[in-house]
mmCIF file of C-alpha atoms in Angstrom:
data_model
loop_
_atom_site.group_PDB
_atom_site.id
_atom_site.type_symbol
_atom_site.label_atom_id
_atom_site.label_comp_id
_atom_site.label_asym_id
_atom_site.label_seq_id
_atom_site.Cartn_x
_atom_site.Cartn_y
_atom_site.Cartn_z
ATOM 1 C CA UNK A 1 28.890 -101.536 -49.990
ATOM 2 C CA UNK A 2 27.463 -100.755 -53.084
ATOM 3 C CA UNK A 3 29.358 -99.921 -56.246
ATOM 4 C CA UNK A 4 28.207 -95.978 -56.364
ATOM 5 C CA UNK A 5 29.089 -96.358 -52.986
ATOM 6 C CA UNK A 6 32.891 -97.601 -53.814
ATOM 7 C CA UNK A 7 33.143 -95.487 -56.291
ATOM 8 C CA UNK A 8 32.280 -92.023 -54.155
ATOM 9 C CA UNK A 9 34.721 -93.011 -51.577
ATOM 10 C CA UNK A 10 37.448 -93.207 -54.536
ATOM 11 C CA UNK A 11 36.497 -90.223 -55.902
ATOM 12 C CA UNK A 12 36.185 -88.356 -52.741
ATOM 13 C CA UNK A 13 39.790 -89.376 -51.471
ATOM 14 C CA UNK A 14 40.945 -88.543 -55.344
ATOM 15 C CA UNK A 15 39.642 -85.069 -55.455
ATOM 16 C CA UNK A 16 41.159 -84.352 -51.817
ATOM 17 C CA UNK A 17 44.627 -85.450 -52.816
ATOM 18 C CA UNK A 18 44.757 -84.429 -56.227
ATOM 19 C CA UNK A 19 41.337 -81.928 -57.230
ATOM 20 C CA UNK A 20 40.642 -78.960 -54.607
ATOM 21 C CA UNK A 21 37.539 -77.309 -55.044
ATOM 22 C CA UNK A 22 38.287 -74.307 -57.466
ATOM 23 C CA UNK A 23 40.616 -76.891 -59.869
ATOM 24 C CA UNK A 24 39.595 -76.497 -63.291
ATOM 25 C CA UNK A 25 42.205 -78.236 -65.710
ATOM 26 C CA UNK A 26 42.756 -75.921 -68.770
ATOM 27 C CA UNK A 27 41.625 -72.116 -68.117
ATOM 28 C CA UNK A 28 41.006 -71.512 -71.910
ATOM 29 C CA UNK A 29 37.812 -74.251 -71.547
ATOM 30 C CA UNK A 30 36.234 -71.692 -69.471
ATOM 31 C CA UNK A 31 34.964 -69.661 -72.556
ATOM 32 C CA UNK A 32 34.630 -72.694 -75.092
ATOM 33 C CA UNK A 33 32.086 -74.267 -72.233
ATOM 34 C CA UNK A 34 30.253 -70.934 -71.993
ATOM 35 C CA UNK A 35 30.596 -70.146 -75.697
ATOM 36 C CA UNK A 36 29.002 -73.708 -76.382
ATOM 37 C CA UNK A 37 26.482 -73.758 -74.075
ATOM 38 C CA UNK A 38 25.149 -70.362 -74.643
ATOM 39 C CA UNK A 39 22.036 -69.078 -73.178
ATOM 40 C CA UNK A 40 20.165 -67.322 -71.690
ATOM 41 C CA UNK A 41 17.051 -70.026 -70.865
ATOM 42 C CA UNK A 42 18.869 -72.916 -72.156
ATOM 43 C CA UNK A 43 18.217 -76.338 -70.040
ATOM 44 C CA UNK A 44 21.952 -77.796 -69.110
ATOM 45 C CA UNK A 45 23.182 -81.353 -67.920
ATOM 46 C CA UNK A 46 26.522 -81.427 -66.323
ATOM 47 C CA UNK A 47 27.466 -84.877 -65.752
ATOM 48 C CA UNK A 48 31.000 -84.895 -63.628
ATOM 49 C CA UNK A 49 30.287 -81.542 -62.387
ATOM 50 C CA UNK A 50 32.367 -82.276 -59.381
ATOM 51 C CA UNK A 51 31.999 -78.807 -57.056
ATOM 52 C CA UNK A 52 30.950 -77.293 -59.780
ATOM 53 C CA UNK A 53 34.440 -75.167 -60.697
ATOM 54 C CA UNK A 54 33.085 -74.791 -64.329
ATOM 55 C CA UNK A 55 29.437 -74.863 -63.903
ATOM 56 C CA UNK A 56 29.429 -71.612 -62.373
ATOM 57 C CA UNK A 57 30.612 -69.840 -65.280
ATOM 58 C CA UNK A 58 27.496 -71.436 -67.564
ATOM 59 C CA UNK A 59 24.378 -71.159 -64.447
ATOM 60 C CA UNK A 60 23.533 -67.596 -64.828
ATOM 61 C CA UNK A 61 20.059 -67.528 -67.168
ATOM 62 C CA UNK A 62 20.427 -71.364 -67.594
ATOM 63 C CA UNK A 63 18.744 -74.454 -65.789
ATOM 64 C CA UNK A 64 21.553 -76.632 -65.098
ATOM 65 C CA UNK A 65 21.322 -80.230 -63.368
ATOM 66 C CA UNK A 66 24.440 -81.495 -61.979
ATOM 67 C CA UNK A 67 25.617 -85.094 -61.672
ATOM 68 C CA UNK A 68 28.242 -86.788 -59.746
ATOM 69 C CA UNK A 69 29.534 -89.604 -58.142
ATOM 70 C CA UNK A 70 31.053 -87.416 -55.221
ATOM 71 C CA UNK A 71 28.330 -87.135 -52.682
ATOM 72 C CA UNK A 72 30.355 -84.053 -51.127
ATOM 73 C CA UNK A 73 31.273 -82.436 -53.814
ATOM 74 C CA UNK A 74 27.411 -82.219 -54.863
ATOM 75 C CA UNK A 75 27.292 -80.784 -51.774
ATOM 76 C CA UNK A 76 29.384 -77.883 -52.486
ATOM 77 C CA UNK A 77 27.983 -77.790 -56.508
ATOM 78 C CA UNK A 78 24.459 -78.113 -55.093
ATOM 79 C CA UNK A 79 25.069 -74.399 -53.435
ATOM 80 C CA UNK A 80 25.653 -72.638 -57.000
ATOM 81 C CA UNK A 81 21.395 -73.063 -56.442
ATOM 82 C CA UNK A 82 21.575 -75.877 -59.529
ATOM 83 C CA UNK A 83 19.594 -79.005 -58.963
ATOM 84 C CA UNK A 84 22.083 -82.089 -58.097
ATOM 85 C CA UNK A 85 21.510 -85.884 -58.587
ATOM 86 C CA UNK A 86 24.455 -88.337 -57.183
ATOM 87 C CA UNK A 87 24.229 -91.174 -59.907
ATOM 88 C CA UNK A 88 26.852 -93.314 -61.693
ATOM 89 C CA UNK A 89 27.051 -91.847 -65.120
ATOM 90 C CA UNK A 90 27.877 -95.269 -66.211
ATOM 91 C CA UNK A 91 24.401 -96.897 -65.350
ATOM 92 C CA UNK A 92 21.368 -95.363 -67.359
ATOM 93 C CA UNK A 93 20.826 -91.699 -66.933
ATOM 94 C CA UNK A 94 17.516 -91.239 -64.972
ATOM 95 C CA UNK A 95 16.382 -88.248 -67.220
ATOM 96 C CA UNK A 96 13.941 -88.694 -69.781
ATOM 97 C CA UNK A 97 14.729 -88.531 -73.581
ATOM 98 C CA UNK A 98 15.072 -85.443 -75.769
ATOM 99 C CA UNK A 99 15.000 -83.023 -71.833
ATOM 100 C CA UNK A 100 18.391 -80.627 -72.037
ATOM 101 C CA UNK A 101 19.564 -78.716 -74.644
ATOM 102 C CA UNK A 102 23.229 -78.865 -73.924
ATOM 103 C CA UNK A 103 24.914 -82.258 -72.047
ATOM 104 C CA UNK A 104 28.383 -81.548 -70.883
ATOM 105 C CA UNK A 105 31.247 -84.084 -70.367
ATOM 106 C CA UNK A 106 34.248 -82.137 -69.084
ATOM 107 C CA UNK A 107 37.055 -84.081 -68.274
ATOM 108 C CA UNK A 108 34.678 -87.230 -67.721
ATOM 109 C CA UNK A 109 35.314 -89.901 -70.803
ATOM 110 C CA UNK A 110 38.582 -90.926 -70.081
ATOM 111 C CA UNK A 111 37.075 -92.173 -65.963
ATOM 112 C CA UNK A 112 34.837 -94.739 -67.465
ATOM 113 C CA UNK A 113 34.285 -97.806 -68.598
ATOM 114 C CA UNK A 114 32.301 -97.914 -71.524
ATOM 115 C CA UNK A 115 32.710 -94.001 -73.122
ATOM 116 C CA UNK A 116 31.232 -94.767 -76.438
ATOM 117 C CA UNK A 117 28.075 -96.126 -74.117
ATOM 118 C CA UNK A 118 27.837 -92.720 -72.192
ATOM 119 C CA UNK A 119 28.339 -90.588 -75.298
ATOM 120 C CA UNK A 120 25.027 -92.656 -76.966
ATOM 121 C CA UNK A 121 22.987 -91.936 -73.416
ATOM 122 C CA UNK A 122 23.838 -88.119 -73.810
ATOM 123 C CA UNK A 123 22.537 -88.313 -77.506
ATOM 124 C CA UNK A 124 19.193 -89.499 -76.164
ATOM 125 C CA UNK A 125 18.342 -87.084 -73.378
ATOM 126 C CA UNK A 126 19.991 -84.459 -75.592
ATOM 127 C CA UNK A 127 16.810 -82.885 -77.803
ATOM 128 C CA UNK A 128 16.994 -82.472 -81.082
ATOM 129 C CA UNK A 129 19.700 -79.822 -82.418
ATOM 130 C CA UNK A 130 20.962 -79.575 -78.620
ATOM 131 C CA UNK A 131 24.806 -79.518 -77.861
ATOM 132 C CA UNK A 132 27.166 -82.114 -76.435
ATOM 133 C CA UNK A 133 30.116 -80.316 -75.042
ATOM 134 C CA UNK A 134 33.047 -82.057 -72.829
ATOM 135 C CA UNK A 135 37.039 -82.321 -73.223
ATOM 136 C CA UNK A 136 39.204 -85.084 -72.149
ATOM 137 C CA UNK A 137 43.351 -84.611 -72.163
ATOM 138 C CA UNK A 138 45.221 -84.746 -75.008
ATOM 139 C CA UNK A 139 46.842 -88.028 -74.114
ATOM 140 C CA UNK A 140 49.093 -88.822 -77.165
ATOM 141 C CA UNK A 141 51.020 -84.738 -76.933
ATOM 142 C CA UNK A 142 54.621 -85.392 -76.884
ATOM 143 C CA UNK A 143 54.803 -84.876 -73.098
ATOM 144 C CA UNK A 144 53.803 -88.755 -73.376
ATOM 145 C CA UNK A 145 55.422 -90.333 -76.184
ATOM 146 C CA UNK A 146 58.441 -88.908 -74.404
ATOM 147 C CA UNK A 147 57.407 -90.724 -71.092
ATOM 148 C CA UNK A 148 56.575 -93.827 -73.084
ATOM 149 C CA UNK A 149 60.026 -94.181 -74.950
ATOM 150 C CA UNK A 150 61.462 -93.702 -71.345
ATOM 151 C CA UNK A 151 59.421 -96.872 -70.049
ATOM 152 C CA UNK A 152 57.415 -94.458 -68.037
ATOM 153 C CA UNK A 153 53.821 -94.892 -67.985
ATOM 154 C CA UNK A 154 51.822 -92.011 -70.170
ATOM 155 C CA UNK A 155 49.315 -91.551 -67.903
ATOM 156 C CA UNK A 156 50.148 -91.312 -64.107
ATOM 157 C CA UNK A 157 46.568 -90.896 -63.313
ATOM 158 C CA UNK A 158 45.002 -93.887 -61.640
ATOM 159 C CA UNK A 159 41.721 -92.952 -62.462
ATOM 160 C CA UNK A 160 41.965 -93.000 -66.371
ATOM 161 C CA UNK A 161 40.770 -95.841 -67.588
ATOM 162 C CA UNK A 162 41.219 -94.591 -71.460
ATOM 163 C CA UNK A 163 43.198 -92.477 -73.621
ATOM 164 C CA UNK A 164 41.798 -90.675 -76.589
ATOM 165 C CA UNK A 165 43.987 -89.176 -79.595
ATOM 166 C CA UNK A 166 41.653 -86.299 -81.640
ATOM 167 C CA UNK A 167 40.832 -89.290 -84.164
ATOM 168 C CA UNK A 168 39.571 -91.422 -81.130
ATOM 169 C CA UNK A 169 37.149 -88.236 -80.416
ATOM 170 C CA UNK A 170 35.549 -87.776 -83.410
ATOM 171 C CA UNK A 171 35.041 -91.628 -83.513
ATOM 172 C CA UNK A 172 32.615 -90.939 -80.671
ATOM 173 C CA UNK A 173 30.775 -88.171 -81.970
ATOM 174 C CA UNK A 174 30.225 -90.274 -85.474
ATOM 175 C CA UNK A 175 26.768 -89.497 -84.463
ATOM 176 C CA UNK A 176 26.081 -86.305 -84.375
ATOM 177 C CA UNK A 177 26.448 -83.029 -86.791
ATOM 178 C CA UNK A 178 29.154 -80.266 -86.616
ATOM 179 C CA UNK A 179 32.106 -81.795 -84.737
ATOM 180 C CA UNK A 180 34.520 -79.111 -83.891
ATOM 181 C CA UNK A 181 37.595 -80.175 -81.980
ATOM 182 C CA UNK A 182 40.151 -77.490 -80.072
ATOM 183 C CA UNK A 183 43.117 -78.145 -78.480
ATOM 184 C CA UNK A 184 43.858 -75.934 -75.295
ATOM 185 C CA UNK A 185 46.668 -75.517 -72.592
ATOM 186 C CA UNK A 186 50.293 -75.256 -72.879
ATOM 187 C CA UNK A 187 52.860 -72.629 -73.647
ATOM 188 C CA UNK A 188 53.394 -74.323 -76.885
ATOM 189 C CA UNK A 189 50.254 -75.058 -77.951
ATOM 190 C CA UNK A 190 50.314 -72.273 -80.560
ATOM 191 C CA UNK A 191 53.270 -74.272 -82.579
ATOM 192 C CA UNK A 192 51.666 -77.185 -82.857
ATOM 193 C CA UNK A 193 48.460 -78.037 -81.268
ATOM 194 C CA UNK A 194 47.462 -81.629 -81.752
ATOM 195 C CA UNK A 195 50.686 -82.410 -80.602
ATOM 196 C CA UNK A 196 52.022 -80.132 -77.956
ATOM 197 C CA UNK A 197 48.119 -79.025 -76.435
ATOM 198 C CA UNK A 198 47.270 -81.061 -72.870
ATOM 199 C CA UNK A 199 43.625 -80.664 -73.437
ATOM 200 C CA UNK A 200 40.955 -81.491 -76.788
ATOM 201 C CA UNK A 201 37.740 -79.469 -75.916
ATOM 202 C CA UNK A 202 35.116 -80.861 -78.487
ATOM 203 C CA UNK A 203 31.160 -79.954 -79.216
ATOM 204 C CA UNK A 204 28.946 -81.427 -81.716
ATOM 205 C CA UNK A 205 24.888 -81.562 -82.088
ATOM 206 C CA UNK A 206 22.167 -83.691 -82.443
ATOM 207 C CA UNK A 207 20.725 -84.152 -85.479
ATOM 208 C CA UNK A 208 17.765 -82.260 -85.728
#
């Protein structure tokens, strides 16, 4: 068995136990994705799109091309009428440069190897002034620390290979122009978000 084949078993059996369809971590990304990915007529690559929980609220008037390692969630995603590809997003994209005007990485950076590597292969099929858009959990709130000075594990999910403070964000964006950073989800949020938020949404552009 192949490797994309490993890996859509894991993630199959993940988003069964853990992910039903209509999960989509964070409600408040729902309008920062839409917001950032504007539209109508606007060519969209949704890499992690899963069953496509958030895509639906960015397809009307846009093109959007969903990726995922889940063969059956693509399944489900492929019925919002977008076009689907099952790829690892860690092996070359298999889209030309300079094609979308918006790439988005929802919840996505923090289940792969090499994120830094993925965020450069978004940059090149991204065209000019297009829009990178994504969010990965806040993973250094206090919710954390707390679990870390108890000897627990910060992280309980097995699929997270990384954790990313807001610094650690804008590190991978270095590249590109207008990095904007929000921090989303939690009761407390409001008192102090970079350390009480669960969720950094970020978008930044491509150099024109």
């Amino acid at each position: 068995m192949g490797r994309i084949e490993q890996l859509s078993e894991r993630y199959r059996a993940h988003h069964r136990e853990r992910r039903p369809e209509d999960f989509v971590f964070a409600f408040e990304r729902i309008e920062l994705f839409r917001e950032a990915v504007g539209g109508p007529g606007r060519r969209v690559l949704d890499l992690g799109c899963r069953y496509g929980a958030l895509t639906q609220h960015y397809v009307p008037g846009n093109e959007v091309v969903g990726v995922d390692v889940d063969r059956e969630a693509l399944e489900t995603a492929a019925e919002l009428g977008i076009e689907t590809h099952w790829a690892d997003v860690e092996e070359p994209l298999p889209f030309g440069d300079d094609s979308f005007d918006v790439v988005v990485v929802g919840e996505l950076l923090e289940h792969v190897r090499d994120p830094g590597g993925l965020v450069a292969e978004c940059r090149r099929v991204l065209r000019p002034g297009g829009t990178l858009v994504g969010s990965v959990p806040n993973a250094f709130r206090l919710k954390n620390r707390l679990r870390f000075l108890l000897g627990r594990k910060p992280e309980k999910d097995p699929t997270h290979l990384h954790m990313f403070s807001p610094d650690d964000v804008r590190l991978l964006l270095a590249d590109f122009d207008d990095a904007r950073l929000r921090f989303v989800a939690g009761r407390l949020t409001r008192l102090h978000a970079r350390l009480l938020a669960n969720d950094t949404v970020f978008s930044a552009t491509k150099p024109a």
